[in-house]
Coordinates of N, CA and C in Angstrom, one line a residue:
M1 N -22.7 35.1 -21.9 CA -23.2 33.7 -21.7 C -23.2 33.4 -20.2
N2 N -24.2 32.7 -19.7 CA -24.3 32.3 -18.3 C -23.4 31.2 -18.0
N3 N -22.9 31.1 -16.8 CA -22.0 30.0 -16.4 C -22.6 29.4 -15.1
Q4 N -21.9 28.4 -14.6 CA -22.5 27.6 -13.5 C -22.8 28.4 -12.3
D5 N -21.9 29.5 -12.1 CA -22.1 30.3 -10.9 C -23.4 31.1 -10.9
D6 N -24.0 31.3 -12.1 CA -25.2 32.1 -12.2 C -26.4 31.4 -11.6
Y7 N -26.3 30.1 -11.4 CA -27.4 29.4 -10.9 C -27.1 28.6 -9.6
Q8 N -26.2 29.2 -8.8 CA -25.9 28.6 -7.5 C -27.0 28.7 -6.5
I9 N -27.1 27.8 -5.6 CA -28.1 27.8 -4.5 C -27.3 28.3 -3.2
N10 N -28.0 29.1 -2.5 CA -27.4 29.7 -1.3 C -27.0 28.5 -0.3
R11 N -25.9 28.7 0.3 CA -25.4 27.6 1.1 C -26.1 27.5 2.5
H12 N -26.5 28.6 3.1 CA -27.1 28.5 4.4 C -28.5 28.9 4.3
L13 N -29.3 27.8 4.2 CA -30.8 28.0 4.0 C -31.5 27.8 5.3
H14 N -32.5 28.7 5.5 CA -33.3 28.6 6.7 C -34.7 28.0 6.2
I15 N -35.0 26.9 6.8 CA -36.2 26.1 6.4 C -37.3 26.2 7.4
N16 N -38.5 26.7 7.0 CA -39.6 26.8 7.9 C -40.6 25.6 7.5
T17 N -41.2 25.0 8.5 CA -42.2 24.0 8.2 C -43.6 24.4 8.6
M18 N -44.5 23.9 7.9 CA -46.0 24.2 8.1 C -46.7 22.9 8.0
L19 N -47.6 22.7 9.0 CA -48.4 21.5 9.0 C -49.9 21.9 8.6
V20 N -50.5 21.1 7.7 CA -51.8 21.5 7.3 C -52.8 20.4 7.5
G21 N -54.1 20.8 7.7 CA -55.2 19.8 7.7 C -55.2 18.8 8.9
N22 N -56.2 18.0 8.8 CA -56.3 16.9 9.8 C -55.1 15.9 9.7
E23 N -54.6 15.7 8.5 CA -53.5 14.8 8.3 C -52.2 15.4 8.8
Q24 N -52.2 16.7 9.1 CA -50.9 17.3 9.5 C -49.8 17.1 8.6
E25 N -50.1 17.2 7.3 CA -49.1 17.0 6.2 C -48.1 18.2 6.3
K26 N -46.8 17.8 6.2 CA -45.7 18.8 6.3 C -45.4 19.5 5.0
I27 N -45.3 20.8 5.0 CA -44.9 21.6 3.9 C -43.6 22.4 4.3
L28 N -42.6 22.5 3.4 CA -41.4 23.2 3.7 C -41.4 24.5 2.9
I29 N -40.9 25.5 3.6 CA -40.9 26.9 3.0 C -39.4 27.4 3.1
I30 N -38.8 27.8 2.0 CA -37.4 28.2 2.1 C -37.3 29.5 1.3
D31 N -36.9 30.6 2.0 CA -36.7 31.9 1.4 C -35.3 32.1 1.0
D32 N -35.1 32.9 0.0 CA -33.8 33.3 -0.6 C -33.0 32.1 -1.0
L33 N -33.6 31.3 -1.8 CA -33.0 30.0 -2.3 C -31.9 30.2 -3.2
A34 N -32.1 30.9 -4.3 CA -31.1 31.1 -5.3 C -30.2 32.3 -5.0
Q35 N -28.9 32.2 -5.3 CA -28.0 33.3 -5.1 C -28.3 34.5 -6.0
T36 N -28.6 34.2 -7.3 CA -28.9 35.3 -8.2 C -30.2 35.0 -9.0
P37 N -31.3 35.1 -8.3 CA -32.6 34.8 -8.9 C -32.9 35.6 -10.1
N38 N -32.5 36.8 -10.2 CA -32.8 37.7 -11.3 C -32.2 37.1 -12.6
T39 N -31.1 36.3 -12.5 CA -30.5 35.6 -13.6 C -31.5 34.6 -14.2
L40 N -32.3 34.0 -13.4 CA -33.3 33.0 -13.8 C -34.4 33.8 -14.6
V41 N -34.8 34.9 -14.0 CA -35.9 35.7 -14.7 C -35.4 36.2 -16.1
A42 N -34.1 36.6 -16.1 CA -33.5 37.1 -17.4 C -33.5 35.9 -18.4
Y43 N -33.1 34.8 -17.9 CA -33.1 33.6 -18.8 C -34.5 33.4 -19.4
A44 N -35.5 33.4 -18.6 CA -36.9 33.2 -19.1 C -37.3 34.3 -20.1
A45 N -36.9 35.5 -19.8 CA -37.3 36.6 -20.6 C -36.6 36.6 -22.0
Q46 N -35.4 36.0 -22.1 CA -34.7 36.1 -23.4 C -35.0 34.8 -24.2
E47 N -35.6 33.8 -23.6 CA -35.9 32.6 -24.4 C -37.2 32.7 -25.1
N48 N -37.3 32.0 -26.3 CA -38.5 32.0 -27.1 C -39.2 30.6 -27.0
G49 N -38.8 29.8 -26.1 CA -39.2 28.4 -26.1 C -40.4 28.1 -25.3
F50 N -41.1 29.1 -24.6 CA -42.3 28.8 -23.9 C -43.3 28.2 -24.8
D51 N -44.0 27.2 -24.3 CA -45.0 26.5 -25.2 C -46.0 25.8 -24.3
I52 N -47.1 25.4 -24.9 CA -48.1 24.7 -24.2 C -47.5 23.4 -23.7
H53 N -47.8 23.0 -22.4 CA -47.2 21.8 -21.8 C -47.8 20.6 -22.6
K54 N -46.8 19.7 -23.0 CA -47.2 18.5 -23.7 C -47.0 17.2 -23.0
G55 N -47.0 17.3 -21.6 CA -46.8 16.1 -20.8 C -48.0 15.2 -20.9
P56 N -47.9 14.1 -20.2 CA -49.0 13.1 -20.2 C -50.3 13.6 -19.6
C57 N -50.2 14.5 -18.6 CA -51.4 15.1 -18.0 C -51.3 16.6 -18.3
N58 N -51.9 17.0 -19.4 CA -51.8 18.4 -19.8 C -52.9 19.3 -19.1
F59 N -52.7 19.5 -17.8 CA -53.7 20.3 -17.0 C -53.1 21.6 -16.6
Y60 N -51.9 21.9 -16.9 CA -51.3 23.2 -16.5 C -51.9 24.3 -17.3
P61 N -52.5 25.4 -16.7 CA -53.1 26.4 -17.4 C -52.2 27.5 -18.0
G62 N -51.3 27.1 -18.8 CA -50.3 28.1 -19.3 C -49.2 27.5 -20.1
L63 N -48.1 28.2 -20.0 CA -46.9 27.8 -20.9 C -45.8 27.3 -20.0
K64 N -44.9 26.5 -20.6 CA -43.8 26.0 -19.9 C -42.5 26.1 -20.8
L65 N -41.4 26.1 -20.1 CA -40.1 26.2 -20.7 C -39.1 25.4 -19.9
K66 N -38.3 24.6 -20.5 CA -37.3 23.8 -19.8 C -36.4 24.8 -19.0
A67 N -36.2 24.5 -17.7 CA -35.4 25.3 -16.9 C -33.9 25.1 -17.2
P68 N -33.0 26.1 -16.9 CA -31.6 25.9 -17.2 C -31.1 24.6 -16.5
T69 N -30.4 23.8 -17.3 CA -29.8 22.6 -16.8 C -28.9 22.8 -15.6
K70 N -28.2 23.9 -15.6 CA -27.2 24.2 -14.5 C -28.0 24.5 -13.2
Y71 N -29.1 25.1 -13.3 CA -29.9 25.3 -12.1 C -30.4 24.0 -11.6
S72 N -30.9 23.2 -12.4 CA -31.4 21.8 -12.0 C -30.3 21.0 -11.3
D73 N -29.1 21.0 -12.0 CA -28.0 20.3 -11.5 C -27.5 20.8 -10.1
N74 N -27.6 22.1 -9.9 CA -27.2 22.6 -8.6 C -28.2 22.3 -7.5
L75 N -29.5 22.3 -8.0 CA -30.6 22.2 -7.0 C -30.8 20.8 -6.5
M76 N -30.6 19.8 -7.3 CA -31.0 18.4 -7.0 C -30.3 17.9 -5.7
P77 N -29.0 18.0 -5.6 CA -28.4 17.4 -4.4 C -28.8 18.2 -3.1
V78 N -29.1 19.5 -3.2 CA -29.6 20.2 -2.1 C -31.0 19.8 -1.7
I79 N -31.8 19.6 -2.6 CA -33.2 19.2 -2.4 C -33.2 17.8 -1.8
K80 N -32.4 16.9 -2.3 CA -32.4 15.5 -1.8 C -32.1 15.5 -0.3
K81 N -31.1 16.3 0.1 CA -30.7 16.3 1.5 C -31.8 16.9 2.4
I82 N -32.4 18.0 1.9 CA -33.5 18.7 2.6 C -34.7 17.7 2.9
I83 N -35.1 17.1 1.8 CA -36.3 16.2 1.9 C -36.0 15.0 2.8
A84 N -34.8 14.4 2.7 CA -34.4 13.3 3.5 C -34.3 13.7 5.0
T85 N -34.0 14.9 5.2 CA -33.9 15.4 6.6 C -35.2 15.7 7.3
H86 N -36.2 16.2 6.5 CA -37.4 16.7 7.1 C -38.6 15.7 6.9
Y87 N -38.5 14.7 6.1 CA -39.5 13.6 6.0 C -38.9 12.3 6.5
D88 N -39.4 11.9 7.7 CA -38.8 10.8 8.4 C -38.7 9.5 7.6
E89 N -39.7 9.2 6.8 CA -39.7 7.9 6.1 C -38.8 7.9 4.9
I90 N -38.2 9.0 4.5 CA -37.3 9.1 3.3 C -35.9 8.9 3.9
S91 N -35.2 7.9 3.4 CA -33.8 7.7 3.8 C -32.8 8.4 2.9
P92 N -31.7 9.0 3.4 CA -30.7 9.6 2.6 C -30.1 8.6 1.6
D93 N -30.2 7.3 1.8 CA -29.6 6.3 0.9 C -30.5 6.0 -0.3
W94 N -31.8 6.4 -0.2 CA -32.7 6.2 -1.3 C -32.3 6.9 -2.6
E95 N -32.6 6.3 -3.7 CA -32.4 7.0 -5.0 C -33.4 8.1 -5.2
M96 N -33.0 9.2 -5.7 CA -33.9 10.3 -6.1 C -33.9 10.5 -7.6
H97 N -35.1 10.5 -8.2 CA -35.2 10.7 -9.6 C -36.0 12.0 -9.9
K98 N -35.4 12.8 -10.9 CA -36.1 14.0 -11.3 C -37.0 13.7 -12.4
A99 N -38.3 14.1 -12.3 CA -39.3 13.9 -13.3 C -39.4 15.1 -14.2
E100 N -39.2 16.3 -13.7 CA -39.4 17.5 -14.5 C -38.7 18.7 -13.8
C101 N -38.3 19.6 -14.6 CA -37.8 20.9 -14.0 C -38.1 22.0 -15.1
A102 N -39.2 22.7 -14.9 CA -39.6 23.6 -16.0 C -40.1 24.9 -15.4
M103 N -39.8 26.0 -16.2 CA -40.3 27.3 -15.9 C -41.8 27.4 -16.4
S104 N -42.6 28.0 -15.6 CA -44.0 28.0 -15.9 C -44.6 29.4 -15.8
L105 N -45.6 29.7 -16.7 CA -46.3 31.0 -16.7 C -47.8 30.7 -16.8
I106 N -48.6 31.3 -16.0 CA -50.1 31.2 -16.1 C -50.5 32.1 -17.2
T107 N -51.2 31.6 -18.3 CA -51.6 32.4 -19.4 C -53.0 32.2 -19.9
I108 N -53.7 31.3 -19.3 CA -55.1 31.0 -19.8 C -56.1 31.8 -19.0
E109 N -56.9 32.5 -19.7 CA -57.9 33.3 -19.1 C -59.0 32.4 -18.4
P110 N -59.6 32.8 -17.3 CA -60.5 32.0 -16.6 C -61.6 31.4 -17.5
E111 N -62.2 32.2 -18.4 CA -63.3 31.7 -19.2 C -62.9 30.6 -20.2
N112 N -61.6 30.4 -20.4 CA -61.1 29.3 -21.3 C -60.6 28.1 -20.5
L113 N -60.7 28.0 -19.2 CA -60.3 26.9 -18.5 C -61.1 25.6 -18.7
R114 N -60.4 24.5 -18.7 CA -61.2 23.2 -18.7 C -61.7 23.0 -17.3
V115 N -62.7 22.1 -17.2 CA -63.4 21.9 -15.9 C -62.4 21.5 -14.8
V116 N -61.5 20.5 -15.2 CA -60.6 20.0 -14.2 C -59.6 21.1 -13.8
Q117 N -59.5 22.2 -14.5 CA -58.6 23.2 -14.1 C -59.2 24.2 -13.2
T118 N -60.5 24.0 -12.8 CA -61.2 24.9 -11.9 C -61.4 24.3 -10.6
T119 N -60.6 23.2 -10.3 CA -60.7 22.5 -9.0 C -59.3 22.3 -8.5
P120 N -59.2 22.0 -7.2 CA -57.9 21.5 -6.7 C -57.6 20.1 -7.3
H121 N -56.3 19.8 -7.3 CA -55.9 18.5 -7.9 C -54.7 17.9 -7.2
F122 N -54.3 16.7 -7.5 CA -53.1 16.1 -7.0 C -52.3 15.7 -8.3
D123 N -51.0 15.7 -8.1 CA -50.1 15.4 -9.3 C -49.9 13.9 -9.4
T124 N -49.8 13.1 -8.4 CA -49.6 11.7 -8.4 C -50.0 11.1 -7.1
A125 N -50.4 9.8 -7.1 CA -50.7 9.1 -5.9 C -49.5 8.5 -5.2
N126 N -48.3 8.8 -5.6 CA -47.1 8.3 -5.0 C -46.7 9.2 -3.9
P127 N -46.7 8.7 -2.6 CA -46.4 9.6 -1.5 C -44.9 9.9 -1.4
Y128 N -44.1 9.3 -2.2 CA -42.7 9.5 -2.2 C -42.3 10.5 -3.4
Q129 N -43.2 11.1 -4.0 CA -42.9 12.1 -5.0 C -43.2 13.5 -4.4
F130 N -42.4 14.5 -4.7 CA -42.5 15.8 -4.1 C -42.5 16.9 -5.2
A131 N -43.4 17.9 -5.0 CA -43.3 19.1 -5.8 C -42.4 20.1 -5.2
V132 N -41.5 20.6 -6.0 CA -40.5 21.6 -5.6 C -40.7 22.9 -6.4
L133 N -41.3 23.9 -5.8 CA -41.7 25.0 -6.6 C -41.0 26.3 -6.1
L134 N -40.3 27.0 -7.0 CA -39.7 28.2 -6.8 C -40.4 29.4 -7.4
Y135 N -40.9 30.4 -6.5 CA -41.5 31.5 -7.0 C -40.5 32.5 -7.5
L136 N -40.7 33.0 -8.8 CA -39.9 34.0 -9.3 C -40.7 35.2 -9.7
C137 N -41.7 35.5 -8.8 CA -42.7 36.6 -9.0 C -42.9 37.2 -7.6
N138 N -43.5 38.3 -7.5 CA -43.7 39.0 -6.3 C -45.0 38.6 -5.6
E139 N -45.2 39.2 -4.4 CA -46.3 38.8 -3.6 C -47.7 39.2 -4.2
N140 N -47.7 40.0 -5.2 CA -49.0 40.3 -5.9 C -49.6 39.2 -6.6
H141 N -48.8 38.1 -6.9 CA -49.3 36.9 -7.5 C -49.7 35.9 -6.5
G142 N -50.6 35.1 -6.8 CA -51.1 34.1 -5.9 C -50.1 33.0 -5.6
G143 N -50.1 32.5 -4.4 CA -49.2 31.4 -3.9 C -49.8 30.1 -4.3
T144 N -49.7 29.1 -3.3 CA -50.2 27.8 -3.5 C -51.0 27.4 -2.3
A145 N -52.3 27.0 -2.5 CA -53.2 26.6 -1.4 C -53.4 25.1 -1.4
F146 N -53.8 24.6 -0.3 CA -54.0 23.2 -0.1 C -55.5 23.0 0.5
Y147 N -56.0 21.8 0.2 CA -57.4 21.6 0.3 C -57.8 20.2 0.9
R148 N -59.0 20.1 1.5 CA -59.6 18.9 1.9 C -60.8 18.6 1.0
H149 N -61.0 17.4 0.5 CA -62.2 17.0 -0.2 C -63.3 16.7 0.8
K150 N -64.4 17.5 0.7 CA -65.4 17.4 1.7 C -66.1 16.1 1.8
A151 N -66.4 15.5 0.6 CA -67.2 14.3 0.6 C -66.5 13.1 1.2
T152 N -65.1 13.1 1.0 CA -64.4 11.9 1.5 C -63.5 12.3 2.8
G153 N -63.2 13.6 2.9 CA -62.3 14.0 4.0 C -60.9 13.8 3.7
Y154 N -60.6 13.4 2.4 CA -59.2 13.2 2.0 C -58.5 14.5 1.7
E155 N -57.2 14.6 2.2 CA -56.3 15.7 1.9 C -55.2 15.3 1.0
T156 N -54.7 14.1 1.2 CA -53.7 13.5 0.3 C -54.3 12.3 -0.4
I157 N -54.1 12.1 -1.7 CA -54.7 11.1 -2.5 C -53.6 10.0 -2.8
R158 N -53.6 8.9 -2.0 CA -52.6 7.9 -2.2 C -53.2 6.7 -2.9
R159 N -52.3 5.8 -3.3 CA -52.8 4.7 -4.2 C -54.0 4.0 -3.7
N160 N -54.0 3.7 -2.5 CA -55.1 2.8 -1.9 C -56.5 3.5 -1.9
I161 N -56.5 4.8 -2.1 CA -57.8 5.5 -2.1 C -58.1 6.3 -3.4
R162 N -57.1 6.2 -4.3 CA -57.3 7.0 -5.5 C -58.6 6.7 -6.3
K163 N -58.9 5.4 -6.5 CA -60.1 5.1 -7.2 C -61.4 5.6 -6.5
E164 N -61.4 5.5 -5.2 CA -62.6 5.9 -4.5 C -62.7 7.5 -4.7
F165 N -61.6 8.2 -4.5 CA -61.7 9.6 -4.6 C -62.1 10.0 -6.0
E166 N -61.4 9.5 -7.1 CA -61.7 9.9 -8.4 C -63.1 9.5 -8.9
D167 N -63.7 8.4 -8.4 CA -65.1 8.1 -8.7 C -66.0 9.2 -8.2
I168 N -65.8 9.6 -7.0 CA -66.6 10.7 -6.4 C -66.4 12.0 -7.1
Y169 N -65.1 12.3 -7.3 CA -64.7 13.6 -7.8 C -65.2 13.8 -9.2
F170 N -65.1 12.8 -10.1 CA -65.6 13.0 -11.5 C -67.1 13.1 -11.5
K171 N -67.8 12.4 -10.6 CA -69.2 12.5 -10.6 C -69.6 13.9 -10.2
E172 N -68.9 14.4 -9.2 CA -69.2 15.8 -8.8 C -69.0 16.8 -9.9
I173 N -67.9 16.7 -10.6 CA -67.7 17.8 -11.7 C -68.7 17.5 -12.9
E174 N -69.2 16.3 -13.0 CA -70.1 16.1 -14.1 C -71.5 16.6 -13.8
T175 N -71.9 16.6 -12.5 CA -73.2 16.9 -12.1 C -73.4 18.3 -11.5
S176 N -72.2 19.0 -11.3 CA -72.3 20.3 -10.7 C -72.0 21.4 -11.8
S177 N -72.5 22.6 -11.6 CA -72.2 23.7 -12.5 C -71.1 24.5 -11.9
R178 N -69.9 24.3 -12.4 CA -68.8 25.0 -11.8 C -68.5 26.3 -12.5
P179 N -68.2 27.4 -11.8 CA -67.9 28.7 -12.5 C -66.6 28.5 -13.2
K180 N -66.4 29.3 -14.3 CA -65.2 29.3 -15.1 C -64.3 30.3 -14.3
A181 N -63.5 29.8 -13.4 CA -62.7 30.6 -12.5 C -61.6 29.8 -11.9
Y182 N -60.5 30.4 -11.6 CA -59.4 29.7 -10.9 C -59.9 29.4 -9.5
F183 N -59.6 28.3 -9.0 CA -60.1 27.9 -7.6 C -59.2 28.5 -6.6
T184 N -59.8 29.2 -5.6 CA -59.0 29.8 -4.5 C -59.6 29.5 -3.2
E185 N -60.8 29.9 -2.9 CA -61.4 29.7 -1.6 C -62.3 28.4 -1.5
S186 N -62.8 28.1 -0.3 CA -63.6 26.9 -0.2 C -64.9 27.0 -0.9
D187 N -65.4 25.8 -1.3 CA -66.7 25.8 -1.9 C -67.5 24.6 -1.4
D188 N -68.5 24.1 -2.1 CA -69.3 23.0 -1.6 C -68.6 21.7 -1.6
Y189 N -67.5 21.6 -2.3 CA -66.8 20.3 -2.5 C -65.4 20.3 -1.9
F190 N -64.7 21.4 -1.8 CA -63.4 21.5 -1.2 C -63.3 22.6 -0.2
E191 N -62.5 22.3 0.9 CA -62.2 23.2 2.0 C -60.8 23.6 2.0
K192 N -60.5 24.9 2.0 CA -59.1 25.3 2.0 C -58.5 25.0 3.4
I193 N -57.4 24.4 3.5 CA -56.8 24.1 4.8 C -55.4 24.8 5.0
G194 N -54.9 25.5 4.1 CA -53.7 26.2 4.3 C -53.2 26.8 3.0
I195 N -52.3 27.8 3.1 CA -51.8 28.5 1.9 C -50.4 29.0 2.2
V196 N -49.5 28.9 1.2 CA -48.2 29.5 1.2 C -48.3 30.7 0.2
N197 N -48.0 31.8 0.8 CA -48.1 33.1 0.0 C -46.8 33.2 -0.8
P198 N -46.9 33.8 -2.0 CA -45.7 34.0 -2.8 C -44.7 35.0 -2.3
R199 N -43.5 34.8 -2.6 CA -42.5 35.8 -2.3 C -41.3 35.5 -3.3
F200 N -40.8 36.6 -3.9 CA -39.7 36.4 -4.9 C -38.6 35.6 -4.2
N201 N -38.1 34.5 -4.9 CA -37.0 33.6 -4.5 C -37.4 32.8 -3.4
R202 N -38.7 32.5 -3.2 CA -39.2 31.6 -2.1 C -39.5 30.2 -2.8
M203 N -39.0 29.2 -2.1 CA -39.3 27.8 -2.5 C -40.3 27.1 -1.6
V204 N -41.2 26.4 -2.1 CA -42.1 25.6 -1.3 C -42.0 24.1 -1.8
I205 N -42.0 23.2 -0.8 CA -41.9 21.8 -1.1 C -43.0 21.0 -0.4
Y206 N -43.7 20.2 -1.2 CA -44.8 19.4 -0.6 C -45.0 18.1 -1.4
R207 N -45.7 17.2 -0.8 CA -45.9 15.9 -1.5 C -46.9 16.1 -2.6
S208 N -46.6 15.5 -3.8 CA -47.4 15.7 -5.0 C -48.8 15.1 -4.8
C209 N -49.0 14.2 -3.8 CA -50.3 13.7 -3.6 C -51.2 14.5 -2.8
L210 N -50.7 15.7 -2.3 CA -51.5 16.6 -1.5 C -52.4 17.4 -2.4
L211 N -53.7 17.5 -2.1 CA -54.6 18.3 -2.9 C -54.2 19.8 -2.9
H212 N -54.1 20.4 -4.0 CA -53.6 21.8 -4.0 C -54.1 22.5 -5.3
A213 N -53.9 23.8 -5.3 CA -54.2 24.6 -6.5 C -53.4 25.9 -6.4
A214 N -52.9 26.4 -7.5 CA -52.3 27.7 -7.6 C -53.4 28.8 -7.2
H215 N -53.1 29.6 -6.3 CA -54.0 30.6 -5.8 C -54.0 31.9 -6.7
I216 N -54.5 31.7 -7.9 CA -54.3 32.7 -9.0 C -55.1 34.0 -8.7
Q217 N -54.4 35.1 -8.9 CA -55.0 36.4 -8.9 C -55.2 36.9 -10.4
P218 N -56.2 37.8 -10.6 CA -56.4 38.3 -12.0 C -55.1 38.8 -12.7
S219 N -54.2 39.4 -12.0 CA -53.0 39.9 -12.6 C -52.0 38.8 -13.0
S220 N -52.3 37.6 -12.5 CA -51.3 36.5 -12.7 C -51.4 36.0 -14.1
V221 N -52.5 36.2 -14.8 CA -52.6 35.7 -16.2 C -51.9 36.7 -17.1
N222 N -50.6 36.3 -17.4 CA -49.7 37.3 -18.0 C -48.5 36.5 -18.6
P223 N -48.3 36.6 -19.9 CA -47.3 35.8 -20.6 C -45.9 36.4 -20.5
D224 N -45.7 37.5 -19.8 CA -44.4 38.2 -19.7 C -43.7 37.6 -18.5
P225 N -42.6 36.9 -18.6 CA -41.8 36.4 -17.5 C -41.4 37.4 -16.5
R226 N -41.2 38.7 -16.9 CA -40.7 39.7 -16.0 C -41.8 40.3 -15.1
T227 N -43.1 40.1 -15.5 CA -44.2 40.7 -14.7 C -45.3 39.6 -14.3
G228 N -45.2 38.5 -15.0 CA -46.2 37.5 -14.7 C -45.9 36.5 -13.6
R229 N -46.7 35.5 -13.4 CA -46.5 34.5 -12.3 C -45.5 33.5 -12.8
L230 N -44.2 33.9 -12.8 CA -43.2 33.0 -13.2 C -42.7 32.1 -12.0
T231 N -42.7 30.8 -12.3 CA -42.3 29.8 -11.3 C -41.4 28.8 -12.0
I232 N -40.6 28.1 -11.1 CA -39.9 26.9 -11.6 C -40.4 25.7 -10.9
N233 N -41.0 24.8 -11.6 CA -41.7 23.6 -11.0 C -40.8 22.4 -11.3
S234 N -40.4 21.8 -10.2 CA -39.6 20.5 -10.3 C -40.4 19.4 -9.5
F235 N -40.2 18.2 -10.1 CA -40.8 17.1 -9.4 C -39.7 16.0 -9.2
V236 N -39.6 15.5 -8.0 CA -38.6 14.5 -7.6 C -39.3 13.4 -7.0
A237 N -38.8 12.2 -7.2 CA -39.4 10.9 -6.6 C -38.3 10.1 -6.0
F238 N -38.6 9.6 -4.8 CA -37.6 8.7 -4.1 C -38.0 7.3 -4.3
Q239 N -37.0 6.4 -4.3 CA -37.2 5.0 -4.4 C -36.2 4.3 -3.5
E240 N -36.7 3.3 -2.7 CA -35.8 2.6 -1.9 C -34.9 1.7 -2.7
N241 N -33.6 1.7 -2.3 CA -32.7 0.8 -3.1 C -32.9 -0.7 -2.9

């Protein structure tokens, strides 16, 4: 049986920052996050609970499984401190709320993708929500790429511009003939402005309103947690007290 020590976070973390696009949006990259990452892979491999995501926005092209509670409990205070330190507008005194912490596997073949799954996307228009993604796969799987919407020039979709962006975006996907493929490189509508390559036990943190897409490789469509594109996706939101 696993215990709390199986899911400890390394105490001395080296954090790299990357700025992308015209907006110079900050992305954090942390290597060697978990003390025993193979324990997380073993947990995913022995569980039978992977299922189609049933959240309010069912756009994830694959399966999800609730992450170990002990991992989440250990991670959250570490993440709160890191985000409050590296994003100036976030105060350490603000409340942080966890929206989700789930293991994820890419399993949908390109020909079965929905149209909205073939473009970059944003998770929320709240600039105080962050995606916290841990790669539990090797460098042969695609990382995470970030994009600029060419028609508007927007790279982050915040509340005040969301309607304008979505009006144009949905008109584009209705009138264009998009290939059934995972989005990776630039096209007529989106320009790639940066990428974080995958590495086992690497974490990437970015605002959920930043346009992004998983940089999927053909070998990444794989339901086996031991060889597929296994990640742990967490979302946290900050609120001023």
